[in-house]
Amino acid sequence: MRIARNFVVRWMFCAAIAALLVAMSVAPSRTEAQSAGNKAVYNSSSTCCSASSAYIDASAVTQGTDLCNTLYLILTGNGTNGYAAYPNGGAVIDARGISGLALNCTSGSPWVQGTNLNSSVATILLPAGTVTISKTWIIPEFSRVIGEGPGVTTLATASTFSSSIDSVNAMVELGSTYTSTSCTSGTYCFCGGGTTRPADCVSVGVRDLTLDASNYTGGSLIIGVENEASQELSFVDHVEFNDAPSSAQSNGMLGLKVYTDTAGGSLISANNSGPYSNLIFTAGSNAGVGTQCASITGVAGTRGIHGLSCMASLTTPPAAAITLDGNSTSIEDVYINGFGDGIRVGSVGPAQADVLSNIAGGSSLTNLINIENQTGGSSSCPPGSSAQNVCDLSILHATSAAGTTIDDQVTGASLSNSTDPLVGMYILGEQLGTSTSPIQYSRFSTSPTYPTWGVGNTSPASGSSCNATSANGSLYSNSSSSSTTGTLFVCVSGAWVKAK
Amino acid sequence: MGITRASAARWMLIGTLTTFFTCWTSSPAQGQEGDNAVFGTSAVTSSTAYIDASAFPTGTGGHTDICSIINSIYVNNLIPSGGGVIDARGVALSGSNPCPISPWSGLTSLPPPSTVLLPAGVIVINVQWVIPNGTRIIGDRRDTQIAEDFASTPTDPFMILMGNSTFCPSGCEGIVIQDVTLTQWTTASVLGIGGIDNEYAGQFSYVDHVVVNGMGTGVGVDGVGLKIGSGAANSGPYTNVNYTAGANCTSGAASVSCATAVCVQIQASTRGIHGMTCTASSTATDTTPPPAAVELDADNNSIEDVHFEGFYDGVVVGDSAGAAGNVLINLTGGYGLGPVTNEVHICNGAAVSMSACTTSGSAADLTILGLGIGGGGGSAFNAYAIRDDVTGTIVDESSNASEGTVGIYALGESDSGGHSRFTTGPFTSGATTSQPSPNPSPVWGTGSSAPTGSCPTGAIFSHTAGSTSTTLYVCVSSAWTAITL
């Protein structure tokens, strides 16, 4: 009996040791300083594990009420609120491990919860799946939001989506002009300013995700990404904008808005921001009448839009896919279909020294490029206060499938798809001379529909036809001419006339 | 019997403990230092997806700084032969713990291709970094700052070299620098050090989202931000670059020659520069402002979406070597930190005061689209979109707060004493104390009525509703004259 007791005691002792060892073998070593969310790596003894702060895994911290709340709690962590003190220099927060109901963000955004805000710097990696957002995500300076790819990571509006503390009805903002005396980060809560930092939101970016406004049932125009506060090194890349509501929507979605307030005297702007690259915009048949891919307004210059597909399938095509009312902006490698105008230039403000390159339109388009003949007091196109909004516009390689390829209302030139489905070069310069009605501009186009300069090694025999209605004044150089056949010809009243 | 039972129990205990100890020491499986820990099929195991540099000890008996830690990974051949990722984002940085060596110092053979992820914070370097073939260094946004604090000026005075003759015996490929800020340490004593020099790296080598600037203490890099040498053909693109010269380039400040403050030098055909801002502090009365932001001395380059402030010339073309077949698109110059006198300056083999143009340069076949230049800045200052010394042309004067713009300016080649050239203007131009008297800038105008007003001599005008005597006009002595056909 005594032996039996001893045996049991011994085995209890063994079991206790075994349990301890099992626990030791399962739980990672906690000898290294660590916080929840640190990743585990093999240490210098080649055993597992030490903590690494290479990034913070948001799925391993105490979860908030939803993804946004969890991220907010990480960003505002101070070491005493249940979350590790967030690094002053910022960190990478990997939220790719969060899934399920937590992706329904009803609490606010990672940087704003109710009236509370923070401007902590972070690169946030979002998970695959749909993250439903109820409020605008205002991204502070130096910060980036990165998904797993368009169509893989989606930020989708809740039906009751509404703006955040700055009242901008955008899904995502690159910085903000929002100010508050309670902000310690500067005059502009998300972008510095004042005595502490310059008012200059830089290096704000959004990448590799879809912004979907389909579920939005509100009456306002909803903006995918708005930038009116971020400048150098701020960008949007590989982002898809989608608005395919199941029932009729009031105003629809404006995918990208780049805006500088030229009248308000604001210290911050979207000047020198971009590039805005590799974008896709799709609007379904129930999207609202305000549907638009992009608007660029008031900027002194940007790094341009490079790579954009812009498609709408509304019964009544929206007015314009892209409105360009800013200076020194390049727009290249663009396809547009399903709108009235593809690119509408200078309709509400100055648009000078812009470059459009490789612009293609689909079969459902009225004007691929519409150059408006508007005037504005802030335009510095010569000759002055009554100047047109548009001058020094360079267009390279415009291709239409229907309608008008280039409708230049400034000089009255209309290059239709029937005669000019491809236009190699169309450069609208500046006003020449003093006549403003009809206006006279320097202009060059490779289209033979309007005055151009042709060349060949045969002679357009005097009297042979040229475009009678619009190409009057075209030139032609015969490169193998003789004194009898002629070298220089001019198109007059529909026929070539030898000038020399 | 009792003894037998006791003995058996003891042996069972020993066996059990042995089993557990064996299990404990072997599971989780041993991994290489820095390996990532992941759950395997039955236990935590190691992954070589990347090597976490923060797992390497620092301090006594270990490594003292991030560069030494990374260097040990290379020197000890811990990177898989096919290549790997070194994740150093968890390494704590301290300015009091500078890098005495580079991450690639002491390598006796070319390392495998690798990507090095750098942490946010300041990495103070005492020596130049030379990046080997196939190596990418990627920071944490612009919050990764690499700060120069050299003891002496290296032979090639740059902070980072994209390859060298040792690492690139047959040229290099795939050297990448991304998401970092290059600057000088606050107590740096060696000034005039540049940012990045690429003399060896070609295809698939690029720079993206890189800032080269000072730290707001009056000490800036004040060297060349980015140099693309003749051995870097087909490299690029160089995208989203931001260069700010030090504040001591302002007139009156001493110690640094602003002539060394250059944003980019291009001496090879590349995939271009797309997206860049170059700024320097200067004033309209400076006699020695930084001469040029971009020195373009090679053929076949595109420079697009660029903004300048504070340099005498924005882009100087062919200042010290021939430059042909280049394309400039969407450039702007503004009076922010300082004025830009000529946004694009085309050299003609003659030295020009305040400019980088020398007697050994030339330019031809240059296409410029979309220029915007702003003068003023609160004071009277005239700026010019284009100064073309080849044809003696100045295009578009921007005075005070007005902005001058140009649609197209295409300079061709020499032809019968002149040059082939086409521009849409504009037409206002005038000599100033700092510029030569310009030749007129002939353009081709069009309209549905006869032209009126003064005009640039040599211009032509097509009247789209004219007759044989009123269709084509030529500007003679600044007045339009109809050509009777």
PDB file of C-alpha atoms in Angstrom, chain B residues 56-152:
ATOM      1  CA  PHE B  56      20.856  39.664 -33.500  1.00  0.00           C
ATOM      2  CA  PRO B  57      22.304  40.864 -30.205  1.00  0.00           C
ATOM      3  CA  THR B  58      23.587  44.355 -29.720  1.00  0.00           C
ATOM      4  CA  GLY B  59      25.849  45.737 -27.090  1.00  0.00           C
ATOM      5  CA  THR B  60      28.711  43.981 -25.359  1.00  0.00           C
ATOM      6  CA  GLY B  61      29.885  40.986 -27.277  1.00  0.00           C
ATOM      7  CA  GLY B  62      27.567  41.719 -30.103  1.00  0.00           C
ATOM      8  CA  HIS B  63      27.012  44.299 -32.746  1.00  0.00           C
ATOM      9  CA  THR B  64      26.880  47.932 -31.933  1.00  0.00           C
ATOM     10  CA  ASP B  65      24.825  49.385 -34.725  1.00  0.00           C
ATOM     11  CA  ILE B  66      22.388  48.492 -37.445  1.00  0.00           C
ATOM     12  CA  CYS B  67      25.030  48.456 -40.174  1.00  0.00           C
ATOM     13  CA  SER B  68      27.201  45.996 -38.278  1.00  0.00           C
ATOM     14  CA  ILE B  69      24.225  43.779 -37.637  1.00  0.00           C
ATOM     15  CA  ILE B  70      23.296  43.707 -41.292  1.00  0.00           C
ATOM     16  CA  ASN B  71      26.928  43.334 -42.241  1.00  0.00           C
ATOM     17  CA  SER B  72      27.251  40.235 -40.072  1.00  0.00           C
ATOM     18  CA  ILE B  73      24.358  38.671 -41.918  1.00  0.00           C
ATOM     19  CA  TYR B  74      26.180  39.185 -45.187  1.00  0.00           C
ATOM     20  CA  VAL B  75      29.643  38.290 -43.939  1.00  0.00           C
ATOM     21  CA  ASN B  76      28.438  35.118 -42.255  1.00  0.00           C
ATOM     22  CA  ASN B  77      26.612  34.042 -45.398  1.00  0.00           C
ATOM     23  CA  LEU B  78      23.242  33.782 -43.687  1.00  0.00           C
ATOM     24  CA  ILE B  79      21.347  34.778 -46.793  1.00  0.00           C
ATOM     25  CA  PRO B  80      20.080  31.868 -48.907  1.00  0.00           C
ATOM     26  CA  SER B  81      22.094  31.544 -52.067  1.00  0.00           C
ATOM     27  CA  GLY B  82      19.082  32.408 -54.191  1.00  0.00           C
ATOM     28  CA  GLY B  83      18.530  35.635 -52.300  1.00  0.00           C
ATOM     29  CA  GLY B  84      16.620  36.802 -49.282  1.00  0.00           C
ATOM     30  CA  VAL B  85      15.059  39.619 -47.336  1.00  0.00           C
ATOM     31  CA  ILE B  86      16.733  41.203 -44.332  1.00  0.00           C
ATOM     32  CA  ASP B  87      14.100  42.828 -42.164  1.00  0.00           C
ATOM     33  CA  ALA B  88      15.835  45.421 -40.018  1.00  0.00           C
ATOM     34  CA  ARG B  89      12.686  47.359 -39.198  1.00  0.00           C
ATOM     35  CA  GLY B  90      12.793  46.167 -35.618  1.00  0.00           C
ATOM     36  CA  VAL B  91      16.327  47.383 -34.930  1.00  0.00           C
ATOM     37  CA  ALA B  92      16.368  50.299 -32.525  1.00  0.00           C
ATOM     38  CA  LEU B  93      18.299  53.289 -33.814  1.00  0.00           C
ATOM     39  CA  SER B  94      20.294  55.852 -31.933  1.00  0.00           C
ATOM     40  CA  GLY B  95      22.265  58.814 -33.140  1.00  0.00           C
ATOM     41  CA  SER B  96      24.855  58.046 -30.480  1.00  0.00           C
ATOM     42  CA  ASN B  97      25.437  54.698 -32.084  1.00  0.00           C
ATOM     43  CA  PRO B  98      26.565  55.539 -35.605  1.00  0.00           C
ATOM     44  CA  CYS B  99      27.592  53.093 -38.290  1.00  0.00           C
ATOM     45  CA  PRO B 100      31.384  52.743 -38.471  1.00  0.00           C
ATOM     46  CA  ILE B 101      31.105  50.348 -41.402  1.00  0.00           C
ATOM     47  CA  SER B 102      28.685  49.878 -44.234  1.00  0.00           C
ATOM     48  CA  PRO B 103      26.327  46.902 -44.360  1.00  0.00           C
ATOM     49  CA  TRP B 104      28.468  45.582 -47.188  1.00  0.00           C
ATOM     50  CA  SER B 105      31.949  46.283 -45.854  1.00  0.00           C
ATOM     51  CA  GLY B 106      34.475  43.490 -45.956  1.00  0.00           C
ATOM     52  CA  LEU B 107      32.679  41.260 -48.400  1.00  0.00           C
ATOM     53  CA  THR B 108      35.129  39.163 -50.332  1.00  0.00           C
ATOM     54  CA  SER B 109      32.631  37.929 -52.888  1.00  0.00           C
ATOM     55  CA  LEU B 110      29.378  39.130 -54.363  1.00  0.00           C
ATOM     56  CA  PRO B 111      26.512  38.453 -51.977  1.00  0.00           C
ATOM     57  CA  PRO B 112      23.234  36.876 -53.081  1.00  0.00           C
ATOM     58  CA  PRO B 113      20.494  39.242 -54.235  1.00  0.00           C
ATOM     59  CA  SER B 114      18.826  40.762 -51.218  1.00  0.00           C
ATOM     60  CA  THR B 115      16.269  43.255 -50.038  1.00  0.00           C
ATOM     61  CA  VAL B 116      17.055  45.204 -46.896  1.00  0.00           C
ATOM     62  CA  LEU B 117      14.114  46.739 -45.045  1.00  0.00           C
ATOM     63  CA  LEU B 118      15.264  49.660 -42.923  1.00  0.00           C
ATOM     64  CA  PRO B 119      13.504  51.014 -39.835  1.00  0.00           C
ATOM     65  CA  ALA B 120      12.052  54.431 -39.209  1.00  0.00           C
ATOM     66  CA  GLY B 121      14.517  56.688 -37.482  1.00  0.00           C
ATOM     67  CA  VAL B 122      17.977  58.098 -38.157  1.00  0.00           C
ATOM     68  CA  ILE B 123      20.846  55.899 -39.303  1.00  0.00           C
ATOM     69  CA  VAL B 124      24.039  57.890 -38.877  1.00  0.00           C
ATOM     70  CA  ILE B 125      26.759  56.647 -41.210  1.00  0.00           C
ATOM     71  CA  ASN B 126      30.469  57.320 -40.802  1.00  0.00           C
ATOM     72  CA  VAL B 127      31.401  55.727 -44.096  1.00  0.00           C
ATOM     73  CA  GLN B 128      30.021  55.564 -47.586  1.00  0.00           C
ATOM     74  CA  TRP B 129      27.564  52.830 -48.510  1.00  0.00           C
ATOM     75  CA  VAL B 130      28.334  50.900 -51.674  1.00  0.00           C
ATOM     76  CA  ILE B 131      25.383  48.769 -52.684  1.00  0.00           C
ATOM     77  CA  PRO B 132      26.145  45.447 -54.382  1.00  0.00           C
ATOM     78  CA  ASN B 133      24.573  43.998 -57.491  1.00  0.00           C
ATOM     79  CA  GLY B 134      20.940  42.977 -57.099  1.00  0.00           C
ATOM     80  CA  THR B 135      20.489  44.662 -53.742  1.00  0.00           C
ATOM     81  CA  ARG B 136      17.467  46.743 -52.800  1.00  0.00           C
ATOM     82  CA  ILE B 137      17.291  48.977 -49.756  1.00  0.00           C
ATOM     83  CA  ILE B 138      13.815  50.062 -48.774  1.00  0.00           C
ATOM     84  CA  GLY B 139      12.996  52.381 -45.924  1.00  0.00           C
ATOM     85  CA  ASP B 140       9.867  53.016 -43.931  1.00  0.00           C
ATOM     86  CA  ARG B 141       8.415  55.877 -45.921  1.00  0.00           C
ATOM     87  CA  ARG B 142      10.542  59.027 -45.686  1.00  0.00           C
ATOM     88  CA  ASP B 143      10.868  58.404 -41.962  1.00  0.00           C
ATOM     89  CA  THR B 144      13.962  56.351 -42.589  1.00  0.00           C
ATOM     90  CA  GLN B 145      16.733  58.917 -42.576  1.00  0.00           C
ATOM     91  CA  ILE B 146      20.288  58.074 -43.501  1.00  0.00           C
ATOM     92  CA  ALA B 147      22.482  60.834 -42.131  1.00  0.00           C
ATOM     93  CA  GLU B 148      26.041  61.469 -43.241  1.00  0.00           C
ATOM     94  CA  ASP B 149      28.714  62.052 -40.616  1.00  0.00           C
ATOM     95  CA  PHE B 150      31.889  61.139 -42.463  1.00  0.00           C
ATOM     96  CA  ALA B 151      35.326  61.554 -40.999  1.00  0.00           C
ATOM     97  CA  SER B 152      36.713  62.523 -44.374  1.00  0.00           C
TER      98      SER B 152
END
